[in-house]
Short mmCIF file of C-alpha atoms in Angstrom, two decimals:
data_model
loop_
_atom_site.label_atom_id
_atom_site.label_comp_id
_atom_site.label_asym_id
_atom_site.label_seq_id
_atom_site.Cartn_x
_atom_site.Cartn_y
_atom_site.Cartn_z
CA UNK A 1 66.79 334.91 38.93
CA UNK A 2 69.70 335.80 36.69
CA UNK A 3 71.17 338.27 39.17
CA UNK A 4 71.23 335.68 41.39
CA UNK A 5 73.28 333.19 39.24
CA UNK A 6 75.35 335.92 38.18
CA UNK A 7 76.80 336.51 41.57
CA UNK A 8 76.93 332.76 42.52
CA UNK A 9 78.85 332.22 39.05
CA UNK A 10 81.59 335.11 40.47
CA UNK A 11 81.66 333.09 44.10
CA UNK A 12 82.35 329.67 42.24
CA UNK A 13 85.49 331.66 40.24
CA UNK A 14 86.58 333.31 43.54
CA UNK A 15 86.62 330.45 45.50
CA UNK A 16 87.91 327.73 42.71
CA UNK A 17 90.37 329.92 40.63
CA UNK A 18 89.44 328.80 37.51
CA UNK A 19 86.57 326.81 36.19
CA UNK A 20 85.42 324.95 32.73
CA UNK A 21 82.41 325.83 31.32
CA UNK A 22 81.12 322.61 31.90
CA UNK A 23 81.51 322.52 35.82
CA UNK A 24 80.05 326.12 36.01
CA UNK A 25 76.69 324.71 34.46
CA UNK A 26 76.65 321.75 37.26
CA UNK A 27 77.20 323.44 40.00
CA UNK A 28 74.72 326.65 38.68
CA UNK A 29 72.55 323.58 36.88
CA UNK A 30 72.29 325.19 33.38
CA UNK A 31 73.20 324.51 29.88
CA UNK A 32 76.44 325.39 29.03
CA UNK A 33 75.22 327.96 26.90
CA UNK A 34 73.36 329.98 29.72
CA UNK A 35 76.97 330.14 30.92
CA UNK A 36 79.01 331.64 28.12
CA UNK A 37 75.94 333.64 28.02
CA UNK A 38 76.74 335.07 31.74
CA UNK A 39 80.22 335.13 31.23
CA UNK A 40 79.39 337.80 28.02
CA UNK A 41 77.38 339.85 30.73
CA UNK A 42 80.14 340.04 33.49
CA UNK A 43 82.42 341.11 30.75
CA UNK A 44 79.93 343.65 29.52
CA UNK A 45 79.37 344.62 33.24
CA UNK A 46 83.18 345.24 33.48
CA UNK A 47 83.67 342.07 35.71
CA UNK A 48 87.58 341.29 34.68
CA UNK A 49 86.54 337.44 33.60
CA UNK A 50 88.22 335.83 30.95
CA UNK A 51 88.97 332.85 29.49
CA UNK A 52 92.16 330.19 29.26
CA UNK A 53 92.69 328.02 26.32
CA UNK A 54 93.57 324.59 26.04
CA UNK A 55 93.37 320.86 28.25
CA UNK A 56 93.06 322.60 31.01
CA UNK A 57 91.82 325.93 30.51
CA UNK A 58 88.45 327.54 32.28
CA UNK A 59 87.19 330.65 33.08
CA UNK A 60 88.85 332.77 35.68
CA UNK A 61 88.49 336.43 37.04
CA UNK A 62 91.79 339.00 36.83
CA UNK A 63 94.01 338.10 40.36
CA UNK A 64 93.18 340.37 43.22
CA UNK A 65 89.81 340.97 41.97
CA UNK A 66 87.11 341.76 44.73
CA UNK A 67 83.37 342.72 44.93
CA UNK A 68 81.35 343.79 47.37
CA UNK A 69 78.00 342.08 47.64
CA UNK A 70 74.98 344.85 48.22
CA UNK A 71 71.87 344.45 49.92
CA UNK A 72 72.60 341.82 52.36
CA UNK A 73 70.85 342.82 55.81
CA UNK A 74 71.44 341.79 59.14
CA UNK A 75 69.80 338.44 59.69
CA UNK A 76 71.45 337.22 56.75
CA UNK A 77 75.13 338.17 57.72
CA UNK A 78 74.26 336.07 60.64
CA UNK A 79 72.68 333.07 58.99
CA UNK A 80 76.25 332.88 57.54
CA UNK A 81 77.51 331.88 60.49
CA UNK A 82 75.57 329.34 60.94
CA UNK A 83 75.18 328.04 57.05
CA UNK A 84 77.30 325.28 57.71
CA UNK A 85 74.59 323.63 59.37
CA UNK A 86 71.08 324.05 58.15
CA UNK A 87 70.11 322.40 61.96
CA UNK A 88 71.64 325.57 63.80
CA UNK A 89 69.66 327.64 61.40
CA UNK A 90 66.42 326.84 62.56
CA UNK A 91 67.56 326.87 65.79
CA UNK A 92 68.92 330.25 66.17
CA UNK A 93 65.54 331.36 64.17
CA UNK A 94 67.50 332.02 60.93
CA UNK A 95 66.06 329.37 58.49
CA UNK A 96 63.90 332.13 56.32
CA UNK A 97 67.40 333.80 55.86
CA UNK A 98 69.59 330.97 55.18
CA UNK A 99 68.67 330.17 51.30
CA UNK A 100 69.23 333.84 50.36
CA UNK A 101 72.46 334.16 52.51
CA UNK A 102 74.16 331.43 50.88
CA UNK A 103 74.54 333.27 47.82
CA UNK A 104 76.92 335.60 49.92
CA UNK A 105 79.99 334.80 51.44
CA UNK A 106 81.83 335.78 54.37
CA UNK A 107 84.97 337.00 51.96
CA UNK A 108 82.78 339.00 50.29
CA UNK A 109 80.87 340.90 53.26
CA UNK A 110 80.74 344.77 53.22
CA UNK A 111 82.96 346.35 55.02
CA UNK A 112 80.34 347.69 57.66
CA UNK A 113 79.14 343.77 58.16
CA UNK A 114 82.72 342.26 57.81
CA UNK A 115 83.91 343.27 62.11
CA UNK A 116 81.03 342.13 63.17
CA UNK A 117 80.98 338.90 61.50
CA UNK A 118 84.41 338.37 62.94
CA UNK A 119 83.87 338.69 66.27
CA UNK A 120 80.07 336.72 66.29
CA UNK A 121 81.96 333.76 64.80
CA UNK A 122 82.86 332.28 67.79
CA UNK A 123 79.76 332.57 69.46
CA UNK A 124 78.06 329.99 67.59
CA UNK A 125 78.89 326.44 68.40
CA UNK A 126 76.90 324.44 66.20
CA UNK A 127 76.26 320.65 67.13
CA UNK A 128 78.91 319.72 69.42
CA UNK A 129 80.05 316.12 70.07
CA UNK A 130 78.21 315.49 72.88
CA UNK A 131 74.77 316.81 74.24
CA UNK A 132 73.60 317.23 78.04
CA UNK A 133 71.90 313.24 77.88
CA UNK A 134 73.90 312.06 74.68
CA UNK A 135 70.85 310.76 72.95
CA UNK A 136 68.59 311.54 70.07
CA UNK A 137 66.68 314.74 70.40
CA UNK A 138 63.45 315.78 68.76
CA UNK A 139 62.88 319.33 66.99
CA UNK A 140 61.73 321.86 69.66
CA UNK A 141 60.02 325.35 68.47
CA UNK A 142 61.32 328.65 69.75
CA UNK A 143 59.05 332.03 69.35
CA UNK A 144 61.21 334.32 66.92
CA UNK A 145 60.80 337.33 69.20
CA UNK A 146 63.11 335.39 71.70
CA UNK A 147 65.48 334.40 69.67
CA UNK A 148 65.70 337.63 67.66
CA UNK A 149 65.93 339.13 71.69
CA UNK A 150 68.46 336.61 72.43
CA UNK A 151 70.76 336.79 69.77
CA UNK A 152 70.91 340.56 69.81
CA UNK A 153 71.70 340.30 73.64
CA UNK A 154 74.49 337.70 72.83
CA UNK A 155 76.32 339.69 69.82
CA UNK A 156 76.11 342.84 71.28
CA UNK A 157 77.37 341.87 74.72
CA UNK A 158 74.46 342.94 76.85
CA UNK A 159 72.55 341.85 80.00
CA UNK A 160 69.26 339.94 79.21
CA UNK A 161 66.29 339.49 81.23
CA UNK A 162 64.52 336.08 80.89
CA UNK A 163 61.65 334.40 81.65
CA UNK A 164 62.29 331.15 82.15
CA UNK A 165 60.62 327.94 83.06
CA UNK A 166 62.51 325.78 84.33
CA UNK A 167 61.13 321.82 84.89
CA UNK A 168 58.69 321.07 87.69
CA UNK A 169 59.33 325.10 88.54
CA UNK A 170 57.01 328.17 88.31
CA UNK A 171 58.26 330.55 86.13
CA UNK A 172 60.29 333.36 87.08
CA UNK A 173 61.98 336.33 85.67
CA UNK A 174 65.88 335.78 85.86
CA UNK A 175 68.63 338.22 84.86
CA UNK A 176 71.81 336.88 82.82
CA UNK A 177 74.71 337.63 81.15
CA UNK A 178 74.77 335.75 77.97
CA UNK A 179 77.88 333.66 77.09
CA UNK A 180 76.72 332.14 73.58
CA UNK A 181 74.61 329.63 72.27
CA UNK A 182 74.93 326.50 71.03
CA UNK A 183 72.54 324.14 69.48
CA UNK A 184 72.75 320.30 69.80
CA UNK A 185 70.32 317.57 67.63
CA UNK A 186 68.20 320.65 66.84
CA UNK A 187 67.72 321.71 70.71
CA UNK A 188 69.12 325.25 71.12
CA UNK A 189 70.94 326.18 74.72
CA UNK A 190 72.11 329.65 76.04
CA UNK A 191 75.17 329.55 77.56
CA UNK A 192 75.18 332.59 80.63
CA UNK A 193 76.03 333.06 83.52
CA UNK A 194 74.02 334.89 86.54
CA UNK A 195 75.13 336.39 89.57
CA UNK A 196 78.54 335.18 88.37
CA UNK A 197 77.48 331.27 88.50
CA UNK A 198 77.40 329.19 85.14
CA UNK A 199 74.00 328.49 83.89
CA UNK A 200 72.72 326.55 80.75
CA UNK A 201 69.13 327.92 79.61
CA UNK A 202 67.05 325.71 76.59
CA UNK A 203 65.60 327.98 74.28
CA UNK A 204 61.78 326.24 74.35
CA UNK A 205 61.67 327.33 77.74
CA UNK A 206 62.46 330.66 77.64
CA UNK A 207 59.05 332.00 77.30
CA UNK A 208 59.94 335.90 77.01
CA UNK A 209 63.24 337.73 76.67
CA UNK A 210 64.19 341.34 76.76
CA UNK A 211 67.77 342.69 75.42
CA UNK A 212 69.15 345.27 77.62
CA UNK A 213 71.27 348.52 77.74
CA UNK A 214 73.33 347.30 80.59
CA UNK A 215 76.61 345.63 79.23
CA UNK A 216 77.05 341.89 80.07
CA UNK A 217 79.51 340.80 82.79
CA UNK A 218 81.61 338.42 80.54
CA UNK A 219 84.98 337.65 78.92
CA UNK A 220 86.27 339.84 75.79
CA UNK A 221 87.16 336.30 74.11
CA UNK A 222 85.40 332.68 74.63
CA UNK A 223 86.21 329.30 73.81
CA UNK A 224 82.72 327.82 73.90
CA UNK A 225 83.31 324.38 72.90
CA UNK A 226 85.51 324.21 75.48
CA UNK A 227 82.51 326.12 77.97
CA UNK A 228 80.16 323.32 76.67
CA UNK A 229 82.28 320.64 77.49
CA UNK A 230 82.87 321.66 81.23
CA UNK A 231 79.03 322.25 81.47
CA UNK A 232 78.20 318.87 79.37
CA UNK A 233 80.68 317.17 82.45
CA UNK A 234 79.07 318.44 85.32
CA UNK A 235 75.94 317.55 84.11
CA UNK A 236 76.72 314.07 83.98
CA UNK A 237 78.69 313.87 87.09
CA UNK A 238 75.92 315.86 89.59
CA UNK A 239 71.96 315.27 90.57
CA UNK A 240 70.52 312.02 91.24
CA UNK A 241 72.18 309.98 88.81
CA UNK A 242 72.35 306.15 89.12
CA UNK A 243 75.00 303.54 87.95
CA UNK A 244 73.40 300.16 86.59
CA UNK A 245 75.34 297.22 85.68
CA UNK A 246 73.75 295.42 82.73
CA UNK A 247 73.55 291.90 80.67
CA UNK A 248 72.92 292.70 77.59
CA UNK A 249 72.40 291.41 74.30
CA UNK A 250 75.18 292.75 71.67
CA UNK A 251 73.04 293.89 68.83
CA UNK A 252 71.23 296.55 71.15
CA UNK A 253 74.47 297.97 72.71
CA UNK A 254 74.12 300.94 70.77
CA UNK A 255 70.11 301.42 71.73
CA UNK A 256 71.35 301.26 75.95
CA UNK A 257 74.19 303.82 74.73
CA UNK A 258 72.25 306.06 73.30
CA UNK A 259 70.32 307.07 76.48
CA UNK A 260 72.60 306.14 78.91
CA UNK A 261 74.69 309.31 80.55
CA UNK A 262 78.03 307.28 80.08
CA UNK A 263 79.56 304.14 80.08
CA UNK A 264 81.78 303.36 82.59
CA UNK A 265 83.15 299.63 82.30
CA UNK A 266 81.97 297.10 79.33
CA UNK A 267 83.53 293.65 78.86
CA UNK A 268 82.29 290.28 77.34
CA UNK A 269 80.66 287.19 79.15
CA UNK A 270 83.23 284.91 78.06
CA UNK A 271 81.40 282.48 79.50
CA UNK A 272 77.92 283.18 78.23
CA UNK A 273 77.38 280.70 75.38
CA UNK A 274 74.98 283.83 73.87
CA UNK A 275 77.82 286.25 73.85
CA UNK A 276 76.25 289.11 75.60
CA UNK A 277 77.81 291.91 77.09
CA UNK A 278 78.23 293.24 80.47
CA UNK A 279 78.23 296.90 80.85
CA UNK A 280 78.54 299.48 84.17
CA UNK A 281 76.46 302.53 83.07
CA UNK A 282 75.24 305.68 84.43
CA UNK A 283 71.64 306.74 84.05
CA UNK A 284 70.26 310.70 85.05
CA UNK A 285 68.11 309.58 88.07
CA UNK A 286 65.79 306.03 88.61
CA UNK A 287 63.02 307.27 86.45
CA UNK A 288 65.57 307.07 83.76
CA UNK A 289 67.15 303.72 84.36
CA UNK A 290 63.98 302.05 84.29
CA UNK A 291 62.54 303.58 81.04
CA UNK A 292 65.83 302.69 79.18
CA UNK A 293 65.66 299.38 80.82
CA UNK A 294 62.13 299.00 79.89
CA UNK A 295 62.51 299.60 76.44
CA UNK A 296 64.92 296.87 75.56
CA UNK A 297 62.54 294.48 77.03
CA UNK A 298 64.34 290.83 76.94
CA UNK A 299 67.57 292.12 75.21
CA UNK A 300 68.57 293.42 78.80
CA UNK A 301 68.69 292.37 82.37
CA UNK A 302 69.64 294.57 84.97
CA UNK A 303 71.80 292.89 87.79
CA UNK A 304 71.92 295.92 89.88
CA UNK A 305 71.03 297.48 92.00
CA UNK A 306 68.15 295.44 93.37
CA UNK A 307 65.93 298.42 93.28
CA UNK A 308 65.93 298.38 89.59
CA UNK A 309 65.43 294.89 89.17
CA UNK A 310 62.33 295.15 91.47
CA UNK A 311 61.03 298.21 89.45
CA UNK A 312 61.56 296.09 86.07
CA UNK A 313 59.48 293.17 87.62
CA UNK A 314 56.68 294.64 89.45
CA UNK A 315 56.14 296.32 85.80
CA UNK A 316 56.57 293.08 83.55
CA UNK A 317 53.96 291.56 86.59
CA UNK A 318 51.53 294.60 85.72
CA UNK A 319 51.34 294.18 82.57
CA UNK A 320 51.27 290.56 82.56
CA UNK A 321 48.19 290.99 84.67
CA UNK A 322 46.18 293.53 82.78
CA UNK A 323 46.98 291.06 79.55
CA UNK A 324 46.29 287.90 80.71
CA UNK A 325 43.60 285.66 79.94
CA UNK A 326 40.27 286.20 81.23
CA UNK A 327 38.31 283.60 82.68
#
């Protein structure tokens, strides 16, 4: 739609300074024409735009020149929070609002929008360094009503009543005060606390959600990357984890990394004539070991503990069984 490209033409010249004719119809993709075309029907309009001669002239708008963009509703000042990151879009349950959003900036919010950006800024933490298992995630799908429940409870600073189900758990109705949320590899996490105890929620298992009147129990201010990195470390360093040491061949060091917890020693066989590594890992319980093990097949041999290596065996004997030749 013209209107559209209209306003995204202003943006470019707000955010740029000044910009050639040419460059405007790349970045709108039109002809160059369709631009001076435009630029007649700001003018007209009585947007101050006008042009500068010469090697290096452009288009530019008068300095101190501002407009405010109309019609832009709530979801959409969100999804500019988050339209850095398509990822945390879907997440939060903002995708729908995302392509429409980008046409609007933050600098340009109305004023009734503009405090409330401001402060839901930093309750967004889109994809972190780390994640609660450091490895690949897959997409997970979140009913809107909870995250539209959710993220009202979050910016608004009120209690929220969950339910949640929680793994090999029956589900129960739980009470929270919601910190922020972050998403990580497409998996979205509430960050809350209850009864005054931290407490990390996933999304896909929040089954129903209800904002209340009742204001959350939390700080005025929050530093949630920091709050994810504390959480993200006593993940790792609590429950029934395992440490594994491991041979293992160098061109799937990234594969064991990848679902391994962390890594806490790695040095090379100097005197292994196939240059493999050796590597002290962590692993979230003995279910886990074993499936990473498992996967890498030959490229891997666990030296210990001798529980794993029994594991790994009485599986590669299992399978050698159910394959092997029939008489």
């Amino acid at each position: 739609m013209r209107a559209d490209r209209l306003v995204s033409l202003v943006l470019l010249l707000r955010q740029h300074g000044r910009l050639s004719a040419a460059a405007l119809a790349r970045d709108l993709e039109v002809s160059t024409r369709t631009v001076l075309r435009d630029i007649e029907a700001l003018s007209a309009a009585g947007v101050p735009v006008y042009a500068e001669r010469g090697r290096h002239g452009g288009f530019a708008l008068l300095p101190g020149f501002r407009t405010e963009l109309t019609g832009l509703n709530h979801d959409e000042a969100l999804a500019l929070l988050v339209a850095g990151s398509r990822r945390g879009a879907q997440a939060f349950g903002l995708g729908s609002a995302l392509a429409s959003a980008m046409l609007k900036v933050v600098d340009a919010l109305p004023e009734s929008y503009r405090d409330t950006a401001a402060g839901a800024a930093e309750r967004l933490l889109i994809d972190p360094e780390t994640d609660l298992l450091s490895r690949r995630l897959i997409d997970e799908e979140v009913p809107d009503a909870v995250v539209a429940e959710v993220l009202r409870a979050v910016f608004a600073g009120h209690k929220l009543h969950i339910h949640y189900a929680a793994v090999d758990q029956t589900p129960q109705w739980r009470m929270v005060d919601p910190i922020g949320l972050v998403t990580v590899r497409d998996r979205g996490y509430l960050l809350a606390t209850r009864s005054g105890a931290d407490r990390t929620y996933r999304l896909s298992r929040i089954l129903a959600a209800k904002e209340l009147a009742e204001p959350a129990q939390r700080p005025d201010r929050v530093d949630l990357d920091r709050a994810w990195q504390e959480r993200s470390t006593r993940f790792r360093t609590g429950g029934d984890q395992v440490t594994v040491l491991v041979r293992l061949n160098p061109a799937r060091r990234e594969d064991l990394v990848g679902t391994a917890l962390a890594v806490l020693a790695e040095e090379a066989e100097e005197a292994d004539a196939d240059g493999w590594l050796r590597l002290e890992v962590t692993f979230q319980d003995r279910r886990h070991a074993e499936w990473a093990l498992w996967q890498l097949a030959t490229n891997a041999e666990a030296l210990a503990p001798q529980w794993l290596r029994d594991a790994l065996r009485d599986r590669a004997a299992a399978i050698a069984t159910r394959y092997g030749v029939s008489s």
